[in-house]
mmCIF file of C-alpha atoms in Angstrom:
data_model
loop_
_atom_site.group_PDB
_atom_site.id
_atom_site.type_symbol
_atom_site.label_atom_id
_atom_site.label_comp_id
_atom_site.label_asym_id
_atom_site.label_seq_id
_atom_site.Cartn_x
_atom_site.Cartn_y
_atom_site.Cartn_z
ATOM 1 C CA MET A 1 -34.744 -18.678 -27.499
ATOM 2 C CA GLN A 2 -32.107 -21.292 -26.784
ATOM 3 C CA ARG A 3 -31.723 -22.769 -23.355
ATOM 4 C CA LEU A 4 -28.360 -23.354 -21.938
ATOM 5 C CA PRO A 5 -27.333 -26.810 -20.528
ATOM 6 C CA ARG A 6 -27.352 -26.958 -16.740
ATOM 7 C CA ARG A 7 -23.415 -27.358 -16.700
ATOM 8 C CA ALA A 8 -23.028 -24.253 -18.785
ATOM 9 C CA LEU A 9 -25.500 -22.193 -16.695
ATOM 10 C CA GLY A 10 -23.675 -23.362 -13.559
ATOM 11 C CA THR A 11 -20.383 -22.313 -14.940
ATOM 12 C CA ALA A 12 -21.706 -18.981 -16.108
ATOM 13 C CA LEU A 13 -23.159 -18.272 -12.707
ATOM 14 C CA ALA A 14 -19.949 -19.270 -10.824
ATOM 15 C CA GLY A 15 -18.025 -16.939 -13.157
ATOM 16 C CA ILE A 16 -20.449 -13.948 -12.365
ATOM 17 C CA MET A 17 -20.156 -14.678 -8.714
ATOM 18 C CA LEU A 18 -16.312 -14.822 -8.741
ATOM 19 C CA LEU A 19 -16.347 -11.447 -10.826
ATOM 20 C CA GLY A 20 -18.525 -9.781 -8.101
ATOM 21 C CA THR A 21 -16.197 -11.008 -5.398
ATOM 22 C CA ALA A 22 -13.029 -9.733 -7.128
ATOM 23 C CA THR A 23 -14.552 -6.348 -7.738
ATOM 24 C CA ALA A 24 -15.462 -5.896 -4.069
ATOM 25 C CA CYS A 25 -11.673 -5.758 -3.283
ATOM 26 C CA GLY A 26 -11.095 -2.636 -5.395
ATOM 27 C CA SER A 27 -9.475 0.675 -4.511
ATOM 28 C CA ASP A 28 -12.563 1.916 -2.742
ATOM 29 C CA GLU A 29 -12.138 -0.670 0.062
ATOM 30 C CA LYS A 30 -12.111 0.822 3.514
ATOM 31 C CA ALA A 31 -8.965 0.927 5.747
ATOM 32 C CA GLY A 32 -8.935 -1.714 8.561
ATOM 33 C CA SER A 33 -9.598 -1.109 12.182
ATOM 34 C CA ASP A 34 -7.345 1.211 14.181
ATOM 35 C CA ASP A 35 -5.652 -1.701 16.013
ATOM 36 C CA GLU A 36 -4.822 -3.530 12.679
ATOM 37 C CA VAL A 37 -1.265 -2.865 11.456
ATOM 38 C CA VAL A 38 -0.936 -1.901 7.810
ATOM 39 C CA THR A 39 2.370 -3.059 6.363
ATOM 40 C CA VAL A 40 3.815 -1.316 3.298
ATOM 41 C CA ASP A 41 6.695 -3.526 1.660
ATOM 42 C CA ILE A 42 9.318 -1.371 0.045
ATOM 43 C CA THR A 43 12.065 -3.008 -2.070
ATOM 44 C CA VAL A 44 15.230 -1.197 -3.157
ATOM 45 C CA LYS A 45 17.121 -3.452 -5.556
ATOM 46 C CA ASP A 46 19.629 -2.657 -8.362
ATOM 47 C CA GLY A 47 18.824 1.045 -8.057
ATOM 48 C CA ALA A 48 15.101 0.697 -8.476
ATOM 49 C CA ILE A 49 12.411 1.013 -5.816
ATOM 50 C CA THR A 50 8.968 -0.533 -5.607
ATOM 51 C CA PRO A 51 6.237 0.375 -5.146
ATOM 52 C CA LYS A 52 6.006 3.379 -7.417
ATOM 53 C CA GLY A 53 3.530 5.835 -6.115
ATOM 54 C CA ASP A 54 0.828 3.329 -4.883
ATOM 55 C CA ARG A 55 -1.931 4.694 -2.777
ATOM 56 C CA VAL A 56 -2.688 3.032 0.638
ATOM 57 C CA LYS A 57 -5.800 3.848 2.691
ATOM 58 C CA VAL A 58 -5.263 4.000 6.485
ATOM 59 C CA ALA A 59 -7.322 5.420 9.326
ATOM 60 C CA ALA A 60 -6.129 8.238 11.400
ATOM 61 C CA GLY A 61 -4.030 6.857 14.316
ATOM 62 C CA GLN A 62 -3.662 3.391 12.655
ATOM 63 C CA LYS A 63 -0.332 1.752 13.112
ATOM 64 C CA ILE A 64 1.738 1.438 9.829
ATOM 65 C CA ASP A 65 4.928 -0.635 9.276
ATOM 66 C CA LEU A 66 7.211 0.679 6.504
ATOM 67 C CA VAL A 67 9.178 -2.476 5.881
ATOM 68 C CA VAL A 68 12.343 -1.754 3.698
ATOM 69 C CA THR A 69 14.216 -4.452 2.087
ATOM 70 C CA SER A 70 17.358 -3.108 0.321
ATOM 71 C CA ASP A 71 20.633 -4.003 -1.388
ATOM 72 C CA THR A 72 22.186 -0.591 -0.574
ATOM 73 C CA ALA A 73 22.016 1.986 2.167
ATOM 74 C CA GLY A 74 19.625 4.957 1.727
ATOM 75 C CA SER A 75 16.803 6.894 3.321
ATOM 76 C CA LEU A 76 13.072 7.552 3.002
ATOM 77 C CA HIS A 77 11.630 10.883 3.433
ATOM 78 C CA MET A 78 8.005 11.368 4.582
ATOM 79 C CA HIS A 79 6.150 14.606 3.972
ATOM 80 C CA SER A 80 4.251 14.767 7.253
ATOM 81 C CA ASP A 81 3.930 17.284 10.000
ATOM 82 C CA PRO A 82 6.718 17.174 11.212
ATOM 83 C CA GLU A 83 8.575 15.779 8.194
ATOM 84 C CA GLN A 84 10.392 12.452 8.977
ATOM 85 C CA GLU A 85 13.508 10.868 7.557
ATOM 86 C CA PHE A 86 14.087 7.068 7.728
ATOM 87 C CA PRO A 87 17.700 6.180 7.126
ATOM 88 C CA TYR A 88 18.208 2.367 6.276
ATOM 89 C CA ASP A 89 21.116 -0.034 5.702
ATOM 90 C CA VAL A 90 21.382 -3.110 3.506
ATOM 91 C CA GLY A 91 19.126 -5.787 4.546
ATOM 92 C CA THR A 92 15.474 -5.448 5.910
ATOM 93 C CA GLU A 93 14.374 -2.801 8.465
ATOM 94 C CA THR A 94 10.969 -1.915 9.805
ATOM 95 C CA PHE A 95 9.910 1.551 10.524
ATOM 96 C CA PRO A 96 6.674 1.747 12.589
ATOM 97 C CA ILE A 97 4.757 5.051 12.154
ATOM 98 C CA THR A 98 1.282 6.490 12.882
ATOM 99 C CA ILE A 99 -0.367 9.526 11.309
ATOM 100 C CA ASP A 100 -3.056 11.296 13.250
ATOM 101 C CA ARG A 101 -4.239 13.952 10.778
ATOM 102 C CA PRO A 102 -6.326 13.151 7.657
ATOM 103 C CA GLY A 103 -4.791 13.801 4.317
ATOM 104 C CA VAL A 104 -2.425 12.336 1.776
ATOM 105 C CA ILE A 105 1.157 11.852 3.008
ATOM 106 C CA GLU A 106 3.856 10.995 0.461
ATOM 107 C CA VAL A 107 6.821 8.761 1.268
ATOM 108 C CA GLU A 108 9.589 9.340 -1.157
ATOM 109 C CA SER A 109 13.256 8.680 -2.010
ATOM 110 C CA HIS A 110 15.649 11.241 -3.014
ATOM 111 C CA ASP A 111 18.078 8.732 -4.619
ATOM 112 C CA PRO A 112 16.612 7.780 -7.043
ATOM 113 C CA PRO A 113 13.959 10.812 -6.889
ATOM 114 C CA GLN A 114 10.572 9.138 -6.739
ATOM 115 C CA ILE A 115 7.288 8.856 -4.852
ATOM 116 C CA ILE A 116 7.198 5.400 -3.411
ATOM 117 C CA VAL A 117 3.819 5.341 -1.655
ATOM 118 C CA GLN A 118 0.970 7.744 -0.789
ATOM 119 C CA LEU A 119 -0.719 7.174 2.483
ATOM 120 C CA GLU A 120 -4.372 8.336 2.360
ATOM 121 C CA VAL A 121 -5.253 9.060 5.946
ATOM 122 C CA ARG A 122 -8.904 9.306 6.723
#
């Protein structure tokens, strides 16, 4: 069996520890506390919208800011109860929301038609 030099062993261990840290931030990460504001940045530029269907985990009752930066006027539609519409103009606008009931709430655009984000409320 061949032994690794100390420097190689240290580098390998550092890489393993870094990998463990990176995987701890995966999609199973819990939502923050109820008083922490979750910000969802939405960009509308040259007819395209980002994000494109990303899922964001939030707690029921948690404050959420939908921050829209756009080069054209438009609107967002949220499939909640009751449903909500957020018209926006050119520039940056923030829409503060909270969702009290668990479930998955879609925020979408009708022009272009796409799901922008899915809010997973727990």
